[in-house]
C-alpha cells in the first residue's frame, strides 16, 4: 500500500478540471486506488491510515510509505498516447516537410527495415519505452515494425519496464520496398497471429498489454490482408468472454492511418476506386469498430463523421506531425469531432513530427484548433487547456478502450499517475511559480511550459516506473 497527501488534479468531463486540495489518496497493493478523500488535515493522515489497517511507519520509524506533497507538487493521471511508432524513436525530427509517401519511402521504411534484427529492436525499444515513461506516458498505443520478432521484443520491453501498452505488428504486404514488406498476405497474417499469442503469453491476464491489429494503411495492404485482419477482429469479438484484459466485448483493438494527407487520400482512391471514401473502405473490411483508433482524420466529410460516430471509432489527433510531416498544414477538425460526439485522444505520432512529448501534443492541439477557429471565421472554437488535458488523459483512455481502468484518479481505477513537481528551484524552464499563484495557475504553467524535468515520478498500476 502507498498513500499520498496533497493536491490531485484530473478531468472527469471535457472542459472541466477538478482540483482536489489536501487530498488523501491511497493505493492498494493490487495497484488500484482505494481512497480519494479531499480536505484532510495533514495531522489526521496517520490515524486515518491506521484505521484502514495500513502500517504508517517503516522499520526506521519514519512515515516511509506516506508521501506528503509540497505546495508545488501535485498528482495527475498518466498521459495516454493514442498513436506512437516505436521503431521511429531513432528518426524523430528527420524529413520534416516531406509529403507523406515520400517521407515513408525516403526516411521511414529504410529506418524501420533495420528492425529485422531483434538485437537492434531490443536496443532501440529499451530507450523508446524508457523515454516515454520519463515523459509521463503511462499508456501508449504502439505500431511496431513489420517484423514479428521485433514486435515481440517491444511487448517484452513494455512489460519489463511496466508501461501499459497496446502493441501491434505493422501489416504491409504491398507498395513498400522489397527490403521492407511482408512476403505475402499469408505471412503477414501468420506473423500477426504469432504476435497475438506472444502478447497473451507474456501477460496472460492482460494487466498491462493488449494486442492491437495494425494495418499500416490501405495503401500498403492488399484487400485480402485487410479482409484477413477484419476477420481476426470479428473472431476476437465472438470469443471474448471478458475474463482477461485481452477479452474486450467489442473485440480486439485496431489502429490505422486515416484521411491523413491529400497525397495519401488520392493514392488510396486510385487503389480502391470502388469506395466513395475511407470510411466506406475500412468499414467494408470489418476494420471500423468501437475499438478502432483512427490516426489523424485531418479531413472528414459530414457523411464520414456521421458514420464514424455511429460506428463508435475513436480519433488519435496528432497535431505535431500534422503540421510538419505529410504535406501542408493539416489542422484536423477536432472541435467538430467533439461536437459530434466522436471520441478523441491525443497522439505524439513519434517519430513523425519533432516531439515525443504529450505536453507538446496538448499545446499543439491548441495551436491547430486556433487555426481552425480563424479558418471557420470563429465558428469552430479553439480548444482550452482543460479540454486538451482531458484529451490527453480520459479522452485517450476512452479511445483505447481503457476508460474503466485509467484516465482519472478515482476510487476503483488503477493508479496510473504522474507526480508533477513545479518547484521553481528545480533545474528546468517552466514558468516560475510565485507565492501568490493559485493551484489552477500552477497547473496552467505546468501544462503550457513544463517538461519532463517537472515530471518527478511516474506510476503504472501502482508501480513506480520513473523516479
Ligand atoms: N501513414 C502510413 N505510415 C505512416 C507513418 O509511419 N506515419 C505517419 N504519420 N503516417 C503514416
Ligand atoms: Fe503515424
PDB file of C-alpha atoms in Angstrom, residues 75-378:
ATOM      1  CA  UNK A  75      -0.755  14.280  -8.897  1.00  0.00           C
ATOM      2  CA  UNK A  76      -2.379  13.998 -12.327  1.00  0.00           C
ATOM      3  CA  UNK A  77      -3.422  10.922 -14.322  1.00  0.00           C
ATOM      4  CA  UNK A  78      -0.712   9.487 -16.570  1.00  0.00           C
ATOM      5  CA  UNK A  79      -0.815  10.554 -20.210  1.00  0.00           C
ATOM      6  CA  UNK A  80      -2.339   8.236 -22.811  1.00  0.00           C
ATOM      7  CA  UNK A  81      -0.535   8.423 -26.167  1.00  0.00           C
ATOM      8  CA  UNK A  82      -3.040   7.036 -28.660  1.00  0.00           C
ATOM      9  CA  UNK A  83      -0.670   6.951 -31.648  1.00  0.00           C
ATOM     10  CA  UNK A  84       3.002   6.086 -31.493  1.00  0.00           C
ATOM     11  CA  UNK A  85       5.524   4.345 -33.787  1.00  0.00           C
ATOM     12  CA  UNK A  86       8.108   2.664 -31.559  1.00  0.00           C
ATOM     13  CA  UNK A  87      10.585   1.917 -34.389  1.00  0.00           C
ATOM     14  CA  UNK A  88      10.652   5.614 -35.303  1.00  0.00           C
ATOM     15  CA  UNK A  89      12.227   6.542 -31.947  1.00  0.00           C
ATOM     16  CA  UNK A  90      15.637   6.862 -33.602  1.00  0.00           C
ATOM     17  CA  UNK A  91      14.474   9.008 -36.556  1.00  0.00           C
ATOM     18  CA  UNK A  92      12.452  11.681 -34.795  1.00  0.00           C
ATOM     19  CA  UNK A  93      12.793  15.078 -36.406  1.00  0.00           C
ATOM     20  CA  UNK A  94      14.028  13.781 -39.760  1.00  0.00           C
ATOM     21  CA  UNK A  95      12.406  14.607 -43.070  1.00  0.00           C
ATOM     22  CA  UNK A  96      10.167  17.363 -41.756  1.00  0.00           C
ATOM     23  CA  UNK A  97       8.244  18.996 -44.578  1.00  0.00           C
ATOM     24  CA  UNK A  98       8.232  15.962 -46.890  1.00  0.00           C
ATOM     25  CA  UNK A  99       4.931  14.782 -48.291  1.00  0.00           C
ATOM     26  CA  UNK A 100       3.778  11.620 -46.570  1.00  0.00           C
ATOM     27  CA  UNK A 101       4.532   8.975 -49.201  1.00  0.00           C
ATOM     28  CA  UNK A 102       7.967  10.495 -49.927  1.00  0.00           C
ATOM     29  CA  UNK A 103       8.727  10.648 -46.213  1.00  0.00           C
ATOM     30  CA  UNK A 104       7.800   6.972 -45.865  1.00  0.00           C
ATOM     31  CA  UNK A 105       9.958   5.914 -48.846  1.00  0.00           C
ATOM     32  CA  UNK A 106      12.990   8.066 -48.134  1.00  0.00           C
ATOM     33  CA  UNK A 107      13.218   8.177 -44.360  1.00  0.00           C
ATOM     34  CA  UNK A 108      10.823   5.798 -42.614  1.00  0.00           C
ATOM     35  CA  UNK A 109      10.902   2.477 -44.481  1.00  0.00           C
ATOM     36  CA  UNK A 110      14.736   2.235 -44.635  1.00  0.00           C
ATOM     37  CA  UNK A 111      14.841   3.076 -40.962  1.00  0.00           C
ATOM     38  CA  UNK A 112      12.166   0.588 -39.886  1.00  0.00           C
ATOM     39  CA  UNK A 113      13.774  -2.137 -42.048  1.00  0.00           C
ATOM     40  CA  UNK A 114      16.644  -2.317 -39.539  1.00  0.00           C
ATOM     41  CA  UNK A 115      14.263  -3.920 -37.018  1.00  0.00           C
ATOM     42  CA  UNK A 116      14.716  -7.212 -38.877  1.00  0.00           C
ATOM     43  CA  UNK A 117      17.458  -7.604 -36.272  1.00  0.00           C
ATOM     44  CA  UNK A 118      15.862  -8.315 -32.854  1.00  0.00           C
ATOM     45  CA  UNK A 119      19.026  -7.090 -31.113  1.00  0.00           C
ATOM     46  CA  UNK A 120      18.560  -3.695 -32.774  1.00  0.00           C
ATOM     47  CA  UNK A 121      14.935  -3.754 -31.613  1.00  0.00           C
ATOM     48  CA  UNK A 122      15.956  -4.512 -28.024  1.00  0.00           C
ATOM     49  CA  UNK A 123      18.394  -1.606 -28.020  1.00  0.00           C
ATOM     50  CA  UNK A 124      16.049   0.997 -29.545  1.00  0.00           C
ATOM     51  CA  UNK A 125      12.835  -0.151 -27.838  1.00  0.00           C
ATOM     52  CA  UNK A 126      14.518  -0.104 -24.438  1.00  0.00           C
ATOM     53  CA  UNK A 127      15.366   3.554 -24.969  1.00  0.00           C
ATOM     54  CA  UNK A 128      11.989   4.335 -26.532  1.00  0.00           C
ATOM     55  CA  UNK A 129       9.821   2.929 -23.745  1.00  0.00           C
ATOM     56  CA  UNK A 130      12.037   4.495 -21.052  1.00  0.00           C
ATOM     57  CA  UNK A 131      11.850   7.806 -22.926  1.00  0.00           C
ATOM     58  CA  UNK A 132       8.063   7.805 -22.977  1.00  0.00           C
ATOM     59  CA  UNK A 133       7.771   6.760 -19.325  1.00  0.00           C
ATOM     60  CA  UNK A 134      10.142   9.590 -18.445  1.00  0.00           C
ATOM     61  CA  UNK A 135       7.689  11.979 -20.104  1.00  0.00           C
ATOM     62  CA  UNK A 136       4.687  10.609 -18.229  1.00  0.00           C
ATOM     63  CA  UNK A 137       3.226   8.400 -20.962  1.00  0.00           C
ATOM     64  CA  UNK A 138       1.744   5.613 -18.858  1.00  0.00           C
ATOM     65  CA  UNK A 139      -0.220   4.108 -21.778  1.00  0.00           C
ATOM     66  CA  UNK A 140       0.878   4.030 -25.408  1.00  0.00           C
ATOM     67  CA  UNK A 141      -0.713   2.532 -28.492  1.00  0.00           C
ATOM     68  CA  UNK A 142       2.330   1.377 -30.436  1.00  0.00           C
ATOM     69  CA  UNK A 143       2.857   0.474 -34.063  1.00  0.00           C
ATOM     70  CA  UNK A 144       5.791  -1.922 -34.207  1.00  0.00           C
ATOM     71  CA  UNK A 145       7.787  -2.518 -37.372  1.00  0.00           C
ATOM     72  CA  UNK A 146       6.533  -5.195 -39.791  1.00  0.00           C
ATOM     73  CA  UNK A 147       8.733  -7.808 -38.068  1.00  0.00           C
ATOM     74  CA  UNK A 148       7.125 -10.326 -35.718  1.00  0.00           C
ATOM     75  CA  UNK A 149      10.288 -10.968 -33.682  1.00  0.00           C
ATOM     76  CA  UNK A 150      10.943  -7.256 -33.117  1.00  0.00           C
ATOM     77  CA  UNK A 151       7.304  -6.702 -32.160  1.00  0.00           C
ATOM     78  CA  UNK A 152       7.575  -9.494 -29.601  1.00  0.00           C
ATOM     79  CA  UNK A 153      10.590  -7.633 -28.202  1.00  0.00           C
ATOM     80  CA  UNK A 154       8.520  -4.438 -27.985  1.00  0.00           C
ATOM     81  CA  UNK A 155       5.843  -6.240 -25.958  1.00  0.00           C
ATOM     82  CA  UNK A 156       8.545  -7.738 -23.691  1.00  0.00           C
ATOM     83  CA  UNK A 157      10.157  -4.331 -23.112  1.00  0.00           C
ATOM     84  CA  UNK A 158       6.842  -2.622 -22.257  1.00  0.00           C
ATOM     85  CA  UNK A 159       6.042  -5.404 -19.806  1.00  0.00           C
ATOM     86  CA  UNK A 160       9.501  -5.367 -18.214  1.00  0.00           C
ATOM     87  CA  UNK A 161       9.573  -1.588 -17.806  1.00  0.00           C
ATOM     88  CA  UNK A 162       5.953  -1.578 -16.622  1.00  0.00           C
ATOM     89  CA  UNK A 163       4.317   0.529 -19.315  1.00  0.00           C
ATOM     90  CA  UNK A 164       0.678  -0.117 -20.196  1.00  0.00           C
ATOM     91  CA  UNK A 165       0.593  -0.646 -23.930  1.00  0.00           C
ATOM     92  CA  UNK A 166      -1.319  -1.703 -26.982  1.00  0.00           C
ATOM     93  CA  UNK A 167       1.234  -3.323 -29.269  1.00  0.00           C
ATOM     94  CA  UNK A 168       0.807  -4.297 -32.907  1.00  0.00           C
ATOM     95  CA  UNK A 169       2.961  -5.691 -35.665  1.00  0.00           C
ATOM     96  CA  UNK A 170       2.628  -3.361 -38.649  1.00  0.00           C
ATOM     97  CA  UNK A 171       0.886  -5.135 -41.558  1.00  0.00           C
ATOM     98  CA  UNK A 172       2.115  -4.166 -45.021  1.00  0.00           C
ATOM     99  CA  UNK A 173       2.159  -6.620 -47.923  1.00  0.00           C
ATOM    100  CA  UNK A 174       2.442  -4.225 -50.888  1.00  0.00           C
ATOM    101  CA  UNK A 175       3.595  -0.774 -52.039  1.00  0.00           C
ATOM    102  CA  UNK A 176       6.703  -0.812 -49.913  1.00  0.00           C
ATOM    103  CA  UNK A 177      10.276  -1.748 -50.915  1.00  0.00           C
ATOM    104  CA  UNK A 178      11.202  -5.436 -51.162  1.00  0.00           C
ATOM    105  CA  UNK A 179      13.557  -4.883 -48.241  1.00  0.00           C
ATOM    106  CA  UNK A 180      10.678  -3.797 -46.050  1.00  0.00           C
ATOM    107  CA  UNK A 181       7.461  -5.593 -46.875  1.00  0.00           C
ATOM    108  CA  UNK A 182       5.655  -8.702 -45.631  1.00  0.00           C
ATOM    109  CA  UNK A 183       6.496 -11.507 -48.107  1.00  0.00           C
ATOM    110  CA  UNK A 184       2.808 -12.116 -48.816  1.00  0.00           C
ATOM    111  CA  UNK A 185      -0.634 -11.919 -47.258  1.00  0.00           C
ATOM    112  CA  UNK A 186      -0.368 -15.347 -45.624  1.00  0.00           C
ATOM    113  CA  UNK A 187       2.909 -14.493 -43.925  1.00  0.00           C
ATOM    114  CA  UNK A 188       1.536 -11.167 -42.724  1.00  0.00           C
ATOM    115  CA  UNK A 189      -1.493 -12.860 -41.133  1.00  0.00           C
ATOM    116  CA  UNK A 190       0.543 -15.761 -39.711  1.00  0.00           C
ATOM    117  CA  UNK A 191       3.001 -13.351 -38.105  1.00  0.00           C
ATOM    118  CA  UNK A 192       0.075 -11.373 -36.683  1.00  0.00           C
ATOM    119  CA  UNK A 193      -1.401 -14.477 -35.039  1.00  0.00           C
ATOM    120  CA  UNK A 194       2.030 -15.353 -33.633  1.00  0.00           C
ATOM    121  CA  UNK A 195       2.408 -11.872 -32.121  1.00  0.00           C
ATOM    122  CA  UNK A 196      -1.099 -12.056 -30.624  1.00  0.00           C
ATOM    123  CA  UNK A 197      -0.127 -15.354 -28.991  1.00  0.00           C
ATOM    124  CA  UNK A 198       3.123 -13.835 -27.715  1.00  0.00           C
ATOM    125  CA  UNK A 199       1.372 -10.842 -26.107  1.00  0.00           C
ATOM    126  CA  UNK A 200      -1.085 -13.198 -24.391  1.00  0.00           C
ATOM    127  CA  UNK A 201       1.748 -15.409 -23.176  1.00  0.00           C
ATOM    128  CA  UNK A 202       3.766 -12.502 -21.753  1.00  0.00           C
ATOM    129  CA  UNK A 203       0.791 -11.034 -19.894  1.00  0.00           C
ATOM    130  CA  UNK A 204      -1.872 -13.775 -19.650  1.00  0.00           C
ATOM    131  CA  UNK A 205      -4.312 -11.647 -17.655  1.00  0.00           C
ATOM    132  CA  UNK A 206      -3.860  -8.605 -19.848  1.00  0.00           C
ATOM    133  CA  UNK A 207      -2.934  -6.435 -16.904  1.00  0.00           C
ATOM    134  CA  UNK A 208      -0.727  -4.146 -18.960  1.00  0.00           C
ATOM    135  CA  UNK A 209      -0.590  -5.433 -22.527  1.00  0.00           C
ATOM    136  CA  UNK A 210      -3.098  -5.835 -25.325  1.00  0.00           C
ATOM    137  CA  UNK A 211      -2.600  -6.640 -28.967  1.00  0.00           C
ATOM    138  CA  UNK A 212      -3.775  -4.053 -31.494  1.00  0.00           C
ATOM    139  CA  UNK A 213      -4.349  -5.070 -35.123  1.00  0.00           C
ATOM    140  CA  UNK A 214      -2.224  -2.670 -37.164  1.00  0.00           C
ATOM    141  CA  UNK A 215      -2.812  -2.447 -40.923  1.00  0.00           C
ATOM    142  CA  UNK A 216      -0.377   0.420 -41.627  1.00  0.00           C
ATOM    143  CA  UNK A 217      -2.878   1.997 -44.030  1.00  0.00           C
ATOM    144  CA  UNK A 218      -4.828   0.781 -47.045  1.00  0.00           C
ATOM    145  CA  UNK A 219      -2.057   1.796 -49.469  1.00  0.00           C
ATOM    146  CA  UNK A 220       0.338  -0.839 -48.093  1.00  0.00           C
ATOM    147  CA  UNK A 221      -2.303  -3.565 -47.630  1.00  0.00           C
ATOM    148  CA  UNK A 222      -3.906  -5.797 -50.249  1.00  0.00           C
ATOM    149  CA  UNK A 223      -7.678  -6.229 -49.984  1.00  0.00           C
ATOM    150  CA  UNK A 224      -7.030  -9.848 -48.870  1.00  0.00           C
ATOM    151  CA  UNK A 225      -4.860  -8.648 -45.992  1.00  0.00           C
ATOM    152  CA  UNK A 226      -7.431  -6.058 -44.882  1.00  0.00           C
ATOM    153  CA  UNK A 227     -10.109  -8.761 -45.016  1.00  0.00           C
ATOM    154  CA  UNK A 228      -7.945 -11.202 -43.040  1.00  0.00           C
ATOM    155  CA  UNK A 229      -7.349  -8.639 -40.301  1.00  0.00           C
ATOM    156  CA  UNK A 230     -11.053  -7.740 -40.200  1.00  0.00           C
ATOM    157  CA  UNK A 231     -11.808 -11.449 -39.755  1.00  0.00           C
ATOM    158  CA  UNK A 232      -9.386 -11.698 -36.808  1.00  0.00           C
ATOM    159  CA  UNK A 233     -11.159  -8.722 -35.215  1.00  0.00           C
ATOM    160  CA  UNK A 234     -14.583 -10.328 -35.738  1.00  0.00           C
ATOM    161  CA  UNK A 235     -13.428 -13.658 -34.297  1.00  0.00           C
ATOM    162  CA  UNK A 236     -11.932 -11.901 -31.256  1.00  0.00           C
ATOM    163  CA  UNK A 237     -15.304 -10.306 -30.561  1.00  0.00           C
ATOM    164  CA  UNK A 238     -17.113 -13.640 -30.795  1.00  0.00           C
ATOM    165  CA  UNK A 239     -14.703 -15.399 -28.453  1.00  0.00           C
ATOM    166  CA  UNK A 240     -14.327 -12.561 -25.916  1.00  0.00           C
ATOM    167  CA  UNK A 241     -15.516 -13.739 -22.521  1.00  0.00           C
ATOM    168  CA  UNK A 242     -14.442 -10.695 -20.515  1.00  0.00           C
ATOM    169  CA  UNK A 243     -12.226 -12.665 -18.146  1.00  0.00           C
ATOM    170  CA  UNK A 244      -8.920 -11.020 -19.067  1.00  0.00           C
ATOM    171  CA  UNK A 245      -7.769  -7.657 -20.364  1.00  0.00           C
ATOM    172  CA  UNK A 246      -7.486  -9.311 -23.796  1.00  0.00           C
ATOM    173  CA  UNK A 247     -11.175 -10.183 -23.984  1.00  0.00           C
ATOM    174  CA  UNK A 248     -12.997  -6.950 -24.711  1.00  0.00           C
ATOM    175  CA  UNK A 249     -16.710  -7.295 -25.521  1.00  0.00           C
ATOM    176  CA  UNK A 250     -16.158  -5.234 -28.680  1.00  0.00           C
ATOM    177  CA  UNK A 251     -13.211  -7.383 -29.749  1.00  0.00           C
ATOM    178  CA  UNK A 252      -9.574  -6.658 -30.311  1.00  0.00           C
ATOM    179  CA  UNK A 253      -8.261  -3.115 -30.786  1.00  0.00           C
ATOM    180  CA  UNK A 254      -7.472  -1.958 -34.339  1.00  0.00           C
ATOM    181  CA  UNK A 255      -5.373   1.006 -35.469  1.00  0.00           C
ATOM    182  CA  UNK A 256      -4.581   2.567 -38.823  1.00  0.00           C
ATOM    183  CA  UNK A 257      -3.788   5.886 -40.514  1.00  0.00           C
ATOM    184  CA  UNK A 258      -6.914   7.572 -41.813  1.00  0.00           C
ATOM    185  CA  UNK A 259      -7.539  10.610 -44.043  1.00  0.00           C
ATOM    186  CA  UNK A 260      -4.116  11.935 -43.103  1.00  0.00           C
ATOM    187  CA  UNK A 261      -2.986  13.931 -46.130  1.00  0.00           C
ATOM    188  CA  UNK A 262      -4.078  14.805 -49.658  1.00  0.00           C
ATOM    189  CA  UNK A 263      -1.308  12.703 -51.237  1.00  0.00           C
ATOM    190  CA  UNK A 264      -2.331   9.684 -49.158  1.00  0.00           C
ATOM    191  CA  UNK A 265      -6.058  10.151 -49.871  1.00  0.00           C
ATOM    192  CA  UNK A 266      -5.505  10.475 -53.628  1.00  0.00           C
ATOM    193  CA  UNK A 267      -3.349   7.345 -53.700  1.00  0.00           C
ATOM    194  CA  UNK A 268      -5.934   5.425 -51.670  1.00  0.00           C
ATOM    195  CA  UNK A 269      -8.706   6.476 -54.066  1.00  0.00           C
ATOM    196  CA  UNK A 270      -6.621   5.306 -57.044  1.00  0.00           C
ATOM    197  CA  UNK A 271      -6.008   1.892 -55.444  1.00  0.00           C
ATOM    198  CA  UNK A 272      -9.616   1.427 -54.272  1.00  0.00           C
ATOM    199  CA  UNK A 273     -11.818   3.294 -56.796  1.00  0.00           C
ATOM    200  CA  UNK A 274     -14.831   1.201 -55.781  1.00  0.00           C
ATOM    201  CA  UNK A 275     -15.148   3.006 -52.436  1.00  0.00           C
ATOM    202  CA  UNK A 276     -16.530   6.515 -52.062  1.00  0.00           C
ATOM    203  CA  UNK A 277     -14.279   7.382 -49.124  1.00  0.00           C
ATOM    204  CA  UNK A 278     -12.018   5.844 -46.480  1.00  0.00           C
ATOM    205  CA  UNK A 279     -14.857   5.177 -44.053  1.00  0.00           C
ATOM    206  CA  UNK A 280     -16.560   3.029 -46.680  1.00  0.00           C
ATOM    207  CA  UNK A 281     -13.266   1.294 -47.471  1.00  0.00           C
ATOM    208  CA  UNK A 282     -12.219   0.327 -43.951  1.00  0.00           C
ATOM    209  CA  UNK A 283     -15.814  -0.459 -42.904  1.00  0.00           C
ATOM    210  CA  UNK A 284     -16.120  -2.839 -45.877  1.00  0.00           C
ATOM    211  CA  UNK A 285     -13.233  -4.914 -44.482  1.00  0.00           C
ATOM    212  CA  UNK A 286     -14.632  -5.012 -40.939  1.00  0.00           C
ATOM    213  CA  UNK A 287     -11.993  -2.658 -39.579  1.00  0.00           C
ATOM    214  CA  UNK A 288     -14.210   0.067 -38.112  1.00  0.00           C
ATOM    215  CA  UNK A 289     -15.454  -0.939 -34.671  1.00  0.00           C
ATOM    216  CA  UNK A 290     -15.765   0.771 -31.274  1.00  0.00           C
ATOM    217  CA  UNK A 291     -12.174  -0.477 -30.707  1.00  0.00           C
ATOM    218  CA  UNK A 292     -10.750   1.285 -33.766  1.00  0.00           C
ATOM    219  CA  UNK A 293      -8.200   4.071 -33.317  1.00  0.00           C
ATOM    220  CA  UNK A 294      -8.003   6.229 -36.431  1.00  0.00           C
ATOM    221  CA  UNK A 295      -4.868   8.332 -36.561  1.00  0.00           C
ATOM    222  CA  UNK A 296      -5.110  11.891 -37.925  1.00  0.00           C
ATOM    223  CA  UNK A 297      -8.503  12.228 -39.607  1.00  0.00           C
ATOM    224  CA  UNK A 298      -7.380  15.626 -40.913  1.00  0.00           C
ATOM    225  CA  UNK A 299     -10.152  15.609 -43.465  1.00  0.00           C
ATOM    226  CA  UNK A 300     -13.673  14.365 -42.888  1.00  0.00           C
ATOM    227  CA  UNK A 301     -16.874  14.942 -44.777  1.00  0.00           C
ATOM    228  CA  UNK A 302     -20.170  15.261 -42.930  1.00  0.00           C
ATOM    229  CA  UNK A 303     -21.224  11.794 -44.010  1.00  0.00           C
ATOM    230  CA  UNK A 304     -17.892  10.306 -42.876  1.00  0.00           C
ATOM    231  CA  UNK A 305     -18.243  11.964 -39.494  1.00  0.00           C
ATOM    232  CA  UNK A 306     -21.787  10.700 -39.047  1.00  0.00           C
ATOM    233  CA  UNK A 307     -20.736   7.183 -39.880  1.00  0.00           C
ATOM    234  CA  UNK A 308     -17.677   7.268 -37.618  1.00  0.00           C
ATOM    235  CA  UNK A 309     -19.866   8.423 -34.770  1.00  0.00           C
ATOM    236  CA  UNK A 310     -22.352   5.626 -35.350  1.00  0.00           C
ATOM    237  CA  UNK A 311     -19.567   3.055 -35.604  1.00  0.00           C
ATOM    238  CA  UNK A 312     -18.040   4.343 -32.358  1.00  0.00           C
ATOM    239  CA  UNK A 313     -14.495   4.703 -33.743  1.00  0.00           C
ATOM    240  CA  UNK A 314     -12.038   6.951 -31.920  1.00  0.00           C
ATOM    241  CA  UNK A 315      -9.659   9.515 -33.377  1.00  0.00           C
ATOM    242  CA  UNK A 316      -5.995   9.849 -32.424  1.00  0.00           C
ATOM    243  CA  UNK A 317      -5.333  13.535 -33.042  1.00  0.00           C
ATOM    244  CA  UNK A 318      -1.630  14.110 -33.766  1.00  0.00           C
ATOM    245  CA  UNK A 319      -1.250  17.857 -34.253  1.00  0.00           C
ATOM    246  CA  UNK A 320       2.556  17.964 -34.202  1.00  0.00           C
ATOM    247  CA  UNK A 321       3.073  15.593 -37.123  1.00  0.00           C
ATOM    248  CA  UNK A 322       0.045  17.020 -38.924  1.00  0.00           C
ATOM    249  CA  UNK A 323       1.770  20.385 -39.163  1.00  0.00           C
ATOM    250  CA  UNK A 324       5.269  19.202 -40.011  1.00  0.00           C
ATOM    251  CA  UNK A 325       5.196  15.917 -41.948  1.00  0.00           C
ATOM    252  CA  UNK A 326       2.711  14.861 -44.568  1.00  0.00           C
ATOM    253  CA  UNK A 327       2.454  17.844 -46.848  1.00  0.00           C
ATOM    254  CA  UNK A 328       0.663  21.022 -45.951  1.00  0.00           C
ATOM    255  CA  UNK A 329      -0.658  22.444 -42.740  1.00  0.00           C
ATOM    256  CA  UNK A 330      -3.210  19.919 -41.579  1.00  0.00           C
ATOM    257  CA  UNK A 331      -5.339  21.072 -38.695  1.00  0.00           C
ATOM    258  CA  UNK A 332      -7.799  18.265 -38.023  1.00  0.00           C
ATOM    259  CA  UNK A 333     -11.334  19.459 -37.213  1.00  0.00           C
ATOM    260  CA  UNK A 334     -11.183  18.372 -33.572  1.00  0.00           C
ATOM    261  CA  UNK A 335     -13.905  20.759 -32.392  1.00  0.00           C
ATOM    262  CA  UNK A 336     -16.244  19.207 -34.939  1.00  0.00           C
ATOM    263  CA  UNK A 337     -15.391  15.684 -33.702  1.00  0.00           C
ATOM    264  CA  UNK A 338     -16.130  16.746 -30.142  1.00  0.00           C
ATOM    265  CA  UNK A 339     -19.372  18.495 -31.107  1.00  0.00           C
ATOM    266  CA  UNK A 340     -20.479  15.342 -32.952  1.00  0.00           C
ATOM    267  CA  UNK A 341     -19.573  13.007 -30.092  1.00  0.00           C
ATOM    268  CA  UNK A 342     -16.653  11.261 -31.830  1.00  0.00           C
ATOM    269  CA  UNK A 343     -14.194  10.074 -29.119  1.00  0.00           C
ATOM    270  CA  UNK A 344     -10.859  11.903 -29.390  1.00  0.00           C
ATOM    271  CA  UNK A 345      -7.454  11.338 -27.808  1.00  0.00           C
ATOM    272  CA  UNK A 346      -4.057  12.855 -28.493  1.00  0.00           C
ATOM    273  CA  UNK A 347      -1.078  11.136 -30.080  1.00  0.00           C
ATOM    274  CA  UNK A 348       2.563  12.090 -30.320  1.00  0.00           C
ATOM    275  CA  UNK A 349       2.866  10.165 -33.629  1.00  0.00           C
ATOM    276  CA  UNK A 350       6.501   9.996 -32.629  1.00  0.00           C
ATOM    277  CA  UNK A 351       8.593   9.913 -34.935  1.00  0.00           C
ATOM    278  CA  UNK A 352       6.517  11.867 -37.463  1.00  0.00           C
ATOM    279  CA  UNK A 353       6.801  15.423 -36.221  1.00  0.00           C
ATOM    280  CA  UNK A 354       9.503  16.708 -33.921  1.00  0.00           C
ATOM    281  CA  UNK A 355       8.271  15.851 -30.462  1.00  0.00           C
ATOM    282  CA  UNK A 356       7.648  12.781 -28.321  1.00  0.00           C
ATOM    283  CA  UNK A 357       6.008  14.825 -25.575  1.00  0.00           C
ATOM    284  CA  UNK A 358       2.312  14.688 -24.760  1.00  0.00           C
ATOM    285  CA  UNK A 359       2.660  18.166 -23.264  1.00  0.00           C
ATOM    286  CA  UNK A 360       3.724  19.353 -26.729  1.00  0.00           C
ATOM    287  CA  UNK A 361       0.801  17.449 -28.255  1.00  0.00           C
ATOM    288  CA  UNK A 362      -1.567  19.331 -25.916  1.00  0.00           C
ATOM    289  CA  UNK A 363      -0.068  22.702 -26.784  1.00  0.00           C
ATOM    290  CA  UNK A 364      -0.031  21.982 -30.500  1.00  0.00           C
ATOM    291  CA  UNK A 365      -3.670  20.838 -30.286  1.00  0.00           C
ATOM    292  CA  UNK A 366      -4.467  24.334 -29.056  1.00  0.00           C
ATOM    293  CA  UNK A 367      -2.490  25.856 -31.964  1.00  0.00           C
ATOM    294  CA  UNK A 368      -4.210  23.613 -34.539  1.00  0.00           C
ATOM    295  CA  UNK A 369      -7.653  24.383 -33.176  1.00  0.00           C
ATOM    296  CA  UNK A 370      -6.896  28.109 -33.160  1.00  0.00           C
ATOM    297  CA  UNK A 371      -6.050  27.821 -36.856  1.00  0.00           C
ATOM    298  CA  UNK A 372      -9.406  26.142 -37.416  1.00  0.00           C
ATOM    299  CA  UNK A 373     -11.145  28.900 -35.478  1.00  0.00           C
ATOM    300  CA  UNK A 374      -9.679  31.533 -37.791  1.00  0.00           C
ATOM    301  CA  UNK A 375     -10.372  29.431 -40.888  1.00  0.00           C
ATOM    302  CA  UNK A 376     -14.005  28.966 -39.854  1.00  0.00           C
ATOM    303  CA  UNK A 377     -14.407  32.692 -39.091  1.00  0.00           C
ATOM    304  CA  UNK A 378     -14.914  31.976 -35.402  1.00  0.00           C
TER     305      UNK A 378
END
